[in-house]
Coordinates of C-alpha atoms in Angstrom, one line a residue:
M1 CA 4.0 -8.5 -26.1
H2 CA 6.2 -11.8 -26.2
P3 CA 3.9 -14.4 -27.6
R4 CA 4.4 -16.7 -24.5
A5 CA 3.9 -13.8 -22.0
G6 CA 1.4 -15.1 -19.4
Q7 CA 2.0 -18.9 -19.9
P8 CA 4.1 -21.2 -17.6
A9 CA 7.7 -21.2 -17.8
L10 CA 9.2 -23.9 -20.0
P11 CA 12.9 -25.8 -19.2
E12 CA 14.4 -23.7 -21.7
D13 CA 13.3 -20.5 -20.1
L14 CA 15.0 -21.4 -16.7
T15 CA 18.1 -20.0 -15.5
D16 CA 21.0 -22.7 -14.8
I17 CA 21.6 -22.0 -11.4
P18 CA 24.6 -23.7 -10.5
A19 CA 26.4 -21.7 -13.5
L20 CA 25.1 -18.6 -12.1
L21 CA 26.5 -19.6 -8.7
A22 CA 29.8 -20.7 -10.1
A23 CA 29.9 -17.0 -11.9
Y24 CA 29.7 -15.6 -8.6
K25 CA 33.2 -16.7 -7.6
D26 CA 34.7 -17.5 -10.7
I27 CA 34.2 -14.0 -12.6
Q28 CA 36.3 -11.1 -11.8
P29 CA 34.7 -7.5 -12.8
D30 CA 35.9 -5.7 -15.7
L31 CA 36.5 -2.3 -14.1
T32 CA 37.1 -0.3 -17.1
D33 CA 33.4 -1.4 -18.1
A34 CA 31.0 1.2 -15.9
G35 CA 28.5 -1.8 -15.9
Q36 CA 31.0 -4.2 -14.1
R37 CA 31.4 -1.5 -11.1
V38 CA 29.3 -0.7 -8.3
S39 CA 26.4 1.7 -8.9
F40 CA 23.5 1.8 -6.5
G41 CA 20.0 2.8 -8.5
T42 CA 16.9 3.7 -6.9
S43 CA 16.9 0.3 -5.2
G44 CA 20.9 -0.6 -4.3
H45 CA 23.1 -2.3 -6.6
R46 CA 21.9 -4.9 -8.9
G47 CA 23.5 -7.0 -11.8
S48 CA 24.1 -10.7 -12.9
S49 CA 27.1 -12.7 -11.8
F50 CA 27.2 -13.8 -15.6
D51 CA 27.5 -10.2 -16.8
G52 CA 30.6 -9.3 -14.3
A53 CA 28.0 -7.2 -12.4
F54 CA 27.1 -9.0 -9.0
N55 CA 30.1 -10.9 -8.3
E56 CA 31.9 -11.7 -4.8
A57 CA 34.3 -9.1 -5.4
H58 CA 31.1 -6.4 -5.8
I59 CA 29.7 -8.0 -2.4
L60 CA 33.2 -7.7 -0.4
A61 CA 33.7 -4.4 -1.4
T62 CA 30.5 -3.0 -0.9
T63 CA 30.0 -4.7 2.9
Q64 CA 33.4 -3.1 3.6
A65 CA 32.3 0.3 2.4
I66 CA 29.2 0.2 4.6
V67 CA 31.0 -1.0 7.5
D68 CA 33.1 1.8 6.9
Y69 CA 30.2 4.1 6.5
R70 CA 28.6 3.2 9.8
R71 CA 32.0 4.3 11.1
E72 CA 31.9 7.8 9.3
Q73 CA 28.3 8.4 10.9
G74 CA 29.0 7.2 14.4
I75 CA 27.0 4.1 14.0
S76 CA 27.9 1.2 16.6
G77 CA 24.5 -0.7 16.8
P78 CA 23.5 -3.7 15.7
L79 CA 23.0 -4.5 11.7
F80 CA 19.9 -6.3 10.7
I81 CA 20.4 -8.6 7.6
G82 CA 18.2 -10.6 5.6
R83 CA 17.7 -12.2 2.1
D84 CA 15.2 -13.7 -0.4
P85 CA 15.0 -16.7 -2.7
H86 CA 17.0 -15.5 -5.6
A87 CA 19.9 -17.8 -6.0
L88 CA 22.7 -14.8 -5.8
S89 CA 21.5 -14.0 -2.5
E90 CA 22.5 -17.0 -0.6
P91 CA 26.1 -16.4 -1.7
A92 CA 26.2 -12.8 -1.1
H93 CA 24.6 -13.1 2.3
T94 CA 27.5 -15.5 3.3
T95 CA 30.3 -13.0 1.6
A96 CA 28.6 -10.0 3.6
L97 CA 28.7 -12.1 7.1
E98 CA 32.2 -13.1 6.4
V99 CA 33.1 -9.2 6.1
L100 CA 30.8 -8.2 9.1
A101 CA 32.1 -10.6 11.5
A102 CA 35.6 -9.4 10.5
N103 CA 34.9 -5.9 11.5
G104 CA 33.4 -6.8 14.2
V105 CA 30.1 -5.6 13.5
H106 CA 27.0 -6.9 15.6
T107 CA 24.7 -8.5 13.2
Y108 CA 21.5 -10.1 13.6
V109 CA 20.4 -12.8 11.1
D110 CA 17.3 -14.8 10.7
A111 CA 16.6 -17.1 13.6
E112 CA 15.4 -20.1 11.7
D113 CA 17.9 -19.1 8.7
G114 CA 14.8 -18.6 6.4
F115 CA 14.1 -15.8 4.1
V116 CA 13.4 -11.9 5.4
P117 CA 10.7 -9.9 3.6
T118 CA 12.3 -6.2 3.3
P119 CA 9.5 -4.8 5.5
A120 CA 10.4 -6.9 8.5
I121 CA 14.2 -5.7 8.1
S122 CA 12.6 -2.0 8.3
F123 CA 10.3 -3.2 10.9
A124 CA 13.5 -4.4 13.0
I125 CA 15.5 -1.7 12.6
L126 CA 12.7 0.8 13.6
E127 CA 12.0 -1.1 16.7
H128 CA 15.2 -1.0 18.0
N129 CA 15.8 2.6 17.3
K130 CA 12.7 3.9 18.6
Q131 CA 13.9 3.1 22.1
L132 CA 16.9 5.3 21.5
P133 CA 17.1 9.0 22.3
G134 CA 16.1 11.2 19.7
G135 CA 14.7 7.7 17.7
P136 CA 15.7 6.5 14.2
E137 CA 16.5 10.1 13.0
G138 CA 18.8 10.8 16.6
T139 CA 22.6 10.4 16.6
D140 CA 22.9 7.8 19.5
Q141 CA 25.6 5.6 18.5
G142 CA 23.7 2.3 19.4
R143 CA 21.5 3.0 16.4
A144 CA 20.6 0.1 14.2
D145 CA 20.5 -0.1 10.4
G146 CA 20.7 -2.9 7.9
I147 CA 21.4 -4.7 4.6
V148 CA 18.7 -6.3 2.3
I149 CA 19.9 -9.0 -0.2
T150 CA 17.2 -8.9 -3.0
P151 CA 17.3 -7.6 -6.4
S152 CA 13.2 -7.3 -6.2
H153 CA 11.1 -8.7 -8.4
N154 CA 14.0 -9.0 -11.2
P155 CA 14.6 -11.9 -13.0
P156 CA 16.0 -15.2 -11.5
R157 CA 19.9 -14.1 -13.0
D158 CA 20.1 -11.2 -10.8
G159 CA 21.0 -10.3 -7.5
G160 CA 20.7 -7.3 -5.5
F161 CA 22.2 -5.7 -2.5
K162 CA 21.0 -2.6 -0.6
Y163 CA 21.5 -0.8 2.4
N164 CA 18.8 0.5 4.8
P165 CA 20.1 3.4 7.5
P166 CA 18.8 4.1 10.7
T167 CA 15.9 5.3 9.5
G168 CA 14.6 1.8 8.4
G169 CA 14.2 2.8 4.7
P170 CA 16.2 3.3 1.5
A171 CA 19.4 5.2 2.1
D172 CA 19.3 8.7 0.1
T173 CA 21.7 9.5 -2.8
D174 CA 24.4 10.8 -0.1
A175 CA 24.7 7.8 1.3
T176 CA 24.4 5.3 -1.6
S177 CA 26.9 7.6 -3.7
W178 CA 29.3 7.5 -0.6
I179 CA 29.4 3.8 -0.2
A180 CA 29.3 2.9 -4.2
D181 CA 32.4 5.4 -4.3
K182 CA 34.4 3.8 -1.5
A183 CA 33.2 0.1 -2.8
N184 CA 34.8 1.0 -6.2
A185 CA 37.7 2.4 -4.5
Y186 CA 38.2 -1.1 -2.8
L187 CA 37.5 -2.8 -6.2
D188 CA 40.3 -0.8 -7.9
A189 CA 42.6 -1.6 -5.2
G190 CA 42.3 -5.2 -5.7
L191 CA 40.1 -5.2 -2.3
E192 CA 43.4 -4.3 -0.3
G193 CA 41.6 -3.0 3.0
V194 CA 38.5 -5.5 3.1
Q195 CA 38.5 -7.6 6.2
R196 CA 37.0 -10.9 5.8
V197 CA 37.1 -13.8 8.1
D198 CA 37.8 -17.6 6.6
S199 CA 34.3 -19.6 6.5
A200 CA 33.2 -22.8 4.8
G201 CA 29.9 -21.2 3.9
A202 CA 26.7 -20.1 5.7
S203 CA 26.5 -22.1 8.7
S204 CA 29.9 -21.7 9.6
V205 CA 30.0 -17.7 9.1
E206 CA 27.0 -17.7 11.4
S207 CA 28.4 -19.3 14.1
A208 CA 31.1 -16.5 14.0
E209 CA 31.6 -13.8 17.2
G210 CA 29.1 -11.0 17.0
I211 CA 26.4 -12.6 14.7
E212 CA 23.4 -13.4 16.5
K213 CA 19.9 -15.2 15.8
F214 CA 16.7 -12.7 15.5
D215 CA 13.3 -13.6 15.2
F216 CA 12.2 -11.3 12.1
L217 CA 8.8 -13.6 11.3
N218 CA 7.2 -13.4 14.8
T219 CA 8.6 -10.0 15.5
Y220 CA 6.6 -8.8 12.7
V221 CA 3.6 -11.0 12.4
N222 CA 2.9 -10.2 16.0
A223 CA 2.6 -6.8 15.5
L224 CA 0.2 -6.4 12.6
P225 CA -2.7 -5.8 14.3
E226 CA -1.2 -2.2 14.9
V227 CA -1.5 -1.4 11.5
I228 CA -4.1 -3.4 10.1
D229 CA -7.7 -4.2 11.7
L230 CA -7.3 -7.9 11.7
D231 CA -10.2 -8.3 13.9
A232 CA -12.6 -6.9 11.0
I233 CA -11.2 -9.3 8.4
R234 CA -12.0 -12.1 10.9
E235 CA -15.2 -11.1 12.1
A236 CA -16.2 -10.8 8.6
G237 CA -14.8 -14.2 7.2
V238 CA -13.2 -12.5 4.6
R239 CA -11.3 -15.5 2.5
I240 CA -7.9 -14.5 1.4
G241 CA -6.0 -16.5 -1.3
A242 CA -2.0 -15.3 -0.8
D243 CA 0.7 -16.1 -3.6
P244 CA 4.3 -15.3 -2.3
M245 CA 5.3 -16.0 -5.7
G246 CA 8.0 -18.2 -4.3
G247 CA 9.5 -14.9 -2.4
A248 CA 10.4 -14.4 1.2
S249 CA 6.9 -13.8 2.3
V250 CA 6.2 -17.6 2.0
A251 CA 6.7 -18.6 5.7
Y252 CA 5.0 -14.8 6.9
W253 CA 1.5 -15.6 5.1
A254 CA 1.4 -19.0 6.7
R255 CA 2.1 -17.7 10.1
I256 CA -0.2 -14.7 9.6
A257 CA -3.1 -17.3 9.0
E258 CA -1.9 -19.4 12.0
V259 CA -1.2 -16.6 15.0
H260 CA -4.4 -14.4 13.6
N261 CA -6.8 -17.1 12.9
L262 CA -7.7 -15.8 9.3
E263 CA -9.3 -17.8 6.3
L264 CA -6.1 -17.5 4.9
T265 CA -5.0 -20.1 2.4
V266 CA -1.4 -20.0 0.8
V267 CA -2.0 -20.9 -2.8
N268 CA 1.6 -21.5 -4.0
D269 CA 4.3 -22.3 -1.1
Q270 CA 7.0 -23.5 -3.7
V271 CA 10.3 -22.2 -3.6
D272 CA 12.7 -22.4 -6.6
P273 CA 15.7 -20.4 -7.0
A274 CA 14.9 -20.7 -10.8
F275 CA 11.2 -19.7 -10.0
G276 CA 10.0 -22.3 -12.9
F277 CA 6.7 -22.5 -11.5
M278 CA 6.1 -18.8 -12.7
T279 CA 4.3 -17.5 -15.9
L280 CA 6.5 -15.4 -18.1
D281 CA 6.0 -11.6 -18.2
T282 CA 5.0 -9.5 -21.3
D283 CA 8.7 -9.9 -22.5
G284 CA 9.1 -13.6 -22.2
K285 CA 11.2 -13.5 -19.1
I286 CA 10.7 -15.0 -15.6
R287 CA 10.1 -11.9 -13.4
M288 CA 8.1 -11.9 -10.2
D289 CA 6.5 -8.7 -10.9
C290 CA 3.0 -8.8 -9.0
S291 CA 1.7 -5.8 -10.6
S292 CA 2.0 -7.6 -14.1
P293 CA -1.1 -9.5 -15.6
S294 CA 1.5 -11.7 -17.5
A295 CA 3.3 -12.5 -14.3
M296 CA 0.4 -12.9 -12.1
A297 CA -1.5 -14.9 -14.7
S298 CA -1.5 -18.0 -12.8
L299 CA -3.1 -16.3 -9.5
V300 CA -5.4 -14.6 -11.6
N301 CA -6.3 -17.7 -13.5
T302 CA -7.0 -19.7 -10.1
V303 CA -9.4 -16.9 -8.9
A304 CA -11.3 -16.6 -12.0
G305 CA -11.6 -20.3 -12.5
Q306 CA -12.3 -21.0 -8.7
E307 CA -16.2 -21.2 -7.7
S308 CA -17.6 -17.8 -6.4
S309 CA -16.9 -19.0 -2.4
S310 CA -13.2 -19.8 -2.8
Y311 CA -11.7 -16.2 -2.3
D312 CA -13.1 -12.9 -1.5
I313 CA -9.3 -11.1 -2.0
A314 CA -6.6 -12.9 -3.9
T315 CA -2.8 -11.3 -3.2
G316 CA 0.9 -11.6 -4.6
N317 CA 4.3 -10.3 -3.6
D318 CA 7.3 -10.0 -5.2
A319 CA 10.7 -11.9 -4.3
D320 CA 11.3 -9.6 -1.2
S321 CA 7.6 -8.6 -0.2
D322 CA 7.9 -4.8 -0.8
R323 CA 5.3 -4.9 -3.9
H324 CA 1.8 -6.0 -3.7
G325 CA -0.6 -7.1 -6.2
I326 CA -4.6 -7.3 -5.5
V327 CA -6.7 -9.6 -7.2
T328 CA -10.5 -9.6 -7.0
P329 CA -13.4 -11.9 -8.4
D330 CA -15.0 -9.0 -10.0
A331 CA -12.2 -7.2 -11.9
G332 CA -9.4 -9.3 -11.7
L333 CA -5.6 -8.1 -11.2
M334 CA -6.2 -4.2 -10.1
N335 CA -3.8 -1.8 -11.9
P336 CA -1.6 -0.4 -9.1
N337 CA -2.7 3.1 -9.3
H338 CA -6.3 2.1 -9.0
Y339 CA -5.8 0.4 -5.8
L340 CA -3.1 3.3 -4.7
A341 CA -6.4 5.8 -5.0
V342 CA -8.8 3.2 -3.1
A343 CA -5.9 2.9 -0.3
V344 CA -5.8 6.4 0.1
D345 CA -9.4 7.0 0.1
Y346 CA -9.9 4.4 2.8
L347 CA -6.9 4.9 5.1
F348 CA -7.7 8.5 5.4
S349 CA -11.2 8.1 6.3
H350 CA -10.9 5.2 8.6
R351 CA -8.0 6.2 10.5
E352 CA -9.0 8.6 13.3
Q353 CA -5.8 8.7 15.2
W354 CA -3.7 9.6 12.3
P355 CA -2.7 13.4 12.5
V356 CA -5.1 15.8 10.9
E357 CA -2.2 17.2 9.2
A358 CA -0.8 14.2 8.0
A359 CA -0.2 14.3 4.0
V360 CA -0.6 11.9 1.2
G361 CA 2.7 11.0 -0.6
K362 CA 3.0 9.9 -4.1
T363 CA 5.7 9.7 -6.9
L364 CA 5.0 11.8 -9.7
V365 CA 4.6 9.2 -12.0
S366 CA 1.5 7.8 -10.3
S367 CA -2.0 8.4 -11.5
T368 CA -3.7 12.0 -10.9
M369 CA -6.8 10.1 -9.9
I370 CA -4.9 10.0 -6.7
D371 CA -4.4 14.0 -6.5
R372 CA -8.4 14.2 -7.2
V373 CA -9.2 12.1 -4.1
V374 CA -6.5 13.7 -1.9
D375 CA -8.2 17.1 -2.6
G376 CA -11.6 15.5 -2.0
L377 CA -10.2 14.2 1.3
G378 CA -9.0 17.8 2.1
R379 CA -5.7 16.7 2.6
P380 CA -2.3 17.8 1.6
L381 CA -0.3 16.2 -1.3
N382 CA 3.3 15.2 -1.2
E383 CA 4.7 14.6 -4.8
V384 CA 8.1 13.6 -4.9
P385 CA 10.2 11.8 -7.4
V386 CA 10.4 8.1 -7.8
G387 CA 12.2 6.3 -5.3
F388 CA 10.6 5.2 -2.0
K389 CA 13.5 7.0 0.1
W390 CA 11.7 10.3 -0.5
F391 CA 8.9 9.2 1.9
V392 CA 10.8 7.9 4.6
P393 CA 10.9 11.3 6.4
G394 CA 7.4 11.9 6.5
L395 CA 6.7 8.1 7.6
V396 CA 9.2 8.3 10.4
N397 CA 7.9 11.6 12.1
G398 CA 3.9 11.1 11.0
S399 CA 3.6 13.9 8.8
V400 CA 3.2 11.6 5.7
G401 CA 0.3 9.0 6.4
F402 CA 0.6 7.0 2.9
G403 CA 3.5 6.8 0.8
G404 CA 2.7 4.7 -2.5
E405 CA 4.3 4.5 -6.1
E406 CA 2.6 3.5 -9.3
S407 CA 4.8 0.3 -9.3
A408 CA 3.0 -1.6 -6.5
G409 CA 5.0 -0.1 -3.9
A410 CA 3.5 1.7 -0.7
S411 CA 3.8 1.6 3.2
F412 CA 1.5 3.8 6.0
L413 CA 1.4 4.4 9.6
R414 CA -0.1 2.5 12.5
K415 CA -3.3 3.0 13.6
D416 CA -2.1 5.1 16.5
G417 CA -0.2 7.4 13.5
T418 CA 3.1 6.3 14.5
V419 CA 5.6 4.7 12.1
W420 CA 5.5 1.1 11.0
S421 CA 7.9 0.4 8.3
T422 CA 9.8 3.0 5.9
D423 CA 10.2 0.5 3.1
K424 CA 7.4 -0.6 0.8
D425 CA 5.6 -3.1 2.7
G426 CA 3.7 -5.5 0.1
I427 CA 2.3 -7.6 3.2
I428 CA 0.3 -4.6 4.9
A429 CA -0.9 -3.8 1.4
D430 CA -2.4 -6.8 0.8
L431 CA -4.0 -7.2 4.1
L432 CA -5.5 -3.7 3.6
A433 CA -7.3 -4.8 0.6
A434 CA -9.3 -7.4 2.8
E435 CA -9.8 -5.1 5.5
I436 CA -11.4 -2.8 2.8
L437 CA -13.7 -5.6 1.9
A438 CA -14.3 -6.3 5.5
V439 CA -15.1 -2.7 6.5
T440 CA -17.3 -1.5 3.5
G441 CA -18.6 -4.9 2.3
K442 CA -16.9 -3.5 -1.4
T443 CA -13.5 -5.2 -3.0
P444 CA -10.9 -2.2 -3.6
S445 CA -12.0 -2.9 -7.7
Q446 CA -15.6 -2.1 -6.9
R447 CA -14.6 0.6 -4.6
Y448 CA -12.4 2.3 -7.2
A449 CA -15.6 2.3 -9.7
E450 CA -17.2 4.4 -7.3
L451 CA -14.1 6.9 -7.3
E452 CA -14.4 6.6 -10.9
E453 CA -17.8 8.1 -10.9
T454 CA -16.8 10.9 -8.9
Y455 CA -13.4 12.0 -10.0
G456 CA -13.7 10.7 -13.6
A457 CA -12.0 7.6 -15.4
P458 CA -8.2 8.3 -16.2
V459 CA -6.4 5.7 -18.8
Y460 CA -2.9 5.1 -17.8
S461 CA -0.1 3.8 -19.5
R462 CA 3.9 2.9 -19.3
I463 CA 6.0 2.6 -22.1
D464 CA 9.4 1.0 -21.6
A465 CA 12.2 1.3 -24.7
P466 CA 16.2 -0.1 -24.9
A467 CA 18.1 2.9 -23.8
N468 CA 22.3 2.4 -23.3
R469 CA 24.1 3.8 -20.2
E470 CA 24.8 6.9 -22.5
Q471 CA 21.5 7.5 -23.4
R472 CA 20.5 7.1 -20.1
E473 CA 22.6 9.8 -18.6
T474 CA 21.4 12.2 -21.8
L475 CA 17.6 11.4 -20.5
K476 CA 18.6 12.4 -17.1
K477 CA 19.1 16.1 -18.0
L478 CA 15.8 16.7 -19.9
S479 CA 14.8 20.1 -19.2
A480 CA 11.8 22.4 -20.0
A481 CA 13.9 23.5 -23.2
D482 CA 13.4 20.2 -24.7
V483 CA 9.5 20.9 -25.0
Q484 CA 8.7 23.4 -27.7
A485 CA 5.3 22.8 -27.9
S486 CA 2.7 24.8 -26.0
E487 CA 0.1 22.0 -26.1
L488 CA -0.1 18.6 -25.7
A489 CA -2.6 16.5 -27.3
G490 CA -4.8 19.6 -28.1
E491 CA -4.7 20.8 -24.6
P492 CA -2.6 24.0 -23.3
I493 CA 0.2 22.9 -21.3
T494 CA -0.1 23.7 -17.5
A495 CA 3.4 22.9 -16.1
I496 CA 6.6 21.6 -17.3
L497 CA 8.6 20.1 -14.5
T498 CA 12.2 18.9 -14.0
E499 CA 11.5 19.3 -10.1
A500 CA 9.3 17.5 -8.0
P501 CA 6.2 19.9 -6.5
G502 CA 6.5 17.9 -3.3
N503 CA 10.3 18.8 -2.0
G504 CA 12.1 20.3 -5.2
A505 CA 14.1 17.3 -5.8
A506 CA 15.4 16.5 -9.3
I507 CA 13.0 14.2 -11.3
G508 CA 15.8 13.0 -13.3
G509 CA 13.7 13.5 -16.3
L510 CA 10.7 15.2 -17.0
K511 CA 6.9 15.7 -16.5
V512 CA 4.2 17.7 -18.8
T513 CA 0.9 18.4 -17.8
T514 CA -2.4 19.6 -18.9
D515 CA -5.8 20.2 -17.0
N516 CA -6.4 16.3 -18.2
A517 CA -3.4 14.5 -19.1
W518 CA 0.2 14.3 -18.3
F519 CA 3.5 12.5 -19.5
A520 CA 6.9 12.1 -17.6
A521 CA 10.1 10.7 -19.1
R522 CA 12.9 9.4 -17.3
P523 CA 15.6 6.6 -17.5
S524 CA 15.6 3.2 -15.5
G525 CA 18.0 3.4 -12.3
T526 CA 18.5 -0.1 -12.5
E527 CA 18.3 -1.3 -16.1
D528 CA 19.2 -0.5 -19.3
K529 CA 16.0 1.1 -20.7
Y530 CA 14.0 4.6 -20.3
K531 CA 10.4 4.6 -19.4
I532 CA 7.3 7.1 -20.7
Y533 CA 4.5 7.4 -18.1
A534 CA 1.1 8.9 -19.5
E535 CA -2.2 9.7 -18.4
S536 CA -5.3 10.8 -19.5
F537 CA -8.8 11.7 -18.2
K538 CA -9.9 12.1 -21.9
G539 CA -9.9 8.6 -22.9
E540 CA -7.6 5.7 -24.8
E541 CA -7.7 7.6 -28.0
H542 CA -6.3 11.0 -26.1
L543 CA -3.7 8.6 -24.4
Q544 CA -2.4 7.7 -27.8
R545 CA -1.6 11.3 -28.8
V546 CA 0.1 12.2 -25.8
L547 CA 2.2 9.1 -25.8
E548 CA 2.9 9.9 -29.3
E549 CA 4.0 13.3 -28.9
A550 CA 6.2 12.6 -25.8
Q551 CA 8.1 9.9 -27.7
A552 CA 8.6 12.4 -30.1
V553 CA 10.2 14.5 -27.6
I554 CA 12.4 11.7 -26.4
D555 CA 13.3 10.5 -30.4
Q556 CA 14.5 14.1 -30.8
V557 CA 16.6 14.5 -27.7
L558 CA 18.3 11.0 -28.3
A559 CA 19.0 11.7 -31.8

């Protein structure tokens, strides 16, 4: 833990934004360095212009590769594009539009030249495609897709660029591998074959032929009653304090309060590409992680320091608003796993129009509390590898009612059981917390305490440790043979998984389970580190034994 974690950022903590933007244009990637080539992790291509990993050349090549992929797939409908407030998102947006315009792609940009949350782009894609024969999963050439320019919660020095296909959510590996390979081929060829119009910046390129305005904001906000019981929130007078954390949802929360007449206050409406208003994360970096008590310290302290009548629920979002953070007066910032369990329990008890066979989707590093809640509900469980892309097919066809990740990402069906978004939606997850309070009279944290009385009280932890690219590749190949023991922290091992039970897909690591505990180890898909997740229903001391034995396995592999 960094000594200043949770404290306000100081001038020396801030990224030099002019230098960052200059590097975007000036630095040419060293293509002999794998870290400077295009690489799609679980959430698209990410990197910093300072490191030669997110520069104009990358965006030119990747956008042209996406254009080529669309042609390959027979997609000729509109492309929805949006960006978050990270500094590198603005020039990347302009670069992408120059390539899209040169290729004659019908492109929709935000009507107000504002920031666009990831879920609003997913929603727009799905709304367009559901009108076509075959819907989002069909083959009609008029299908729409999208580009989301965001590194999510990453530090201000980073940029991110991801492609969402016609199903509206994160692209699967087949698509991202094709796009990355094609983009790297363009880089290797000195960008030969990349088409680009000349422009003098964003305002100029947005007037190019084929680029049109689209009202992402009102399209999304006006439809919210279809997925959240806003009437119940309004009638109960739930007081909401929303902190967009300087992200793309700033204008959305203000509009939600206005359009739906809620007692909702935007706690912080600042937008600053350096995110200088943030408190430092656990490692001393500025990171807009709404699941981190350190990064969320300002909001947590605001709620704790206010009179009891100020906010009944406070919420946070990361920079592209695909993640949620829930703060209650009685418990502070909720652990994401705790909130996922409460959300599952509530939704599958209060969405009467959802299909009776609709499953609960969870990633295999999410809490086993969810498994116990799902079993209590009598619903099927769909446990998949890390990555929200695995929930997309089920959300599209309604066979999955809820999909959630331990990293505070989730989406769920509309009240009528049809698809809402197939990318994570932090806005509806936040609003659901207010609905739960309005309908049950209990905060989500109070409801979680009740779940613990029924199902037990697990303790959960995640350890991050440095790992270079080669070590990360090694960790991807972890297998059952790497675990020699028959017991984990004194309990018989019941399973050693390298494939997810829900769909048989490779984990990219492994998971070891017992009746009352488990651990999973996997490399990060976007950063030079690996992660060990662990949980125990037998208390903190037992959890530490699990972590120690898990770490021994990883140390042996890396040695």
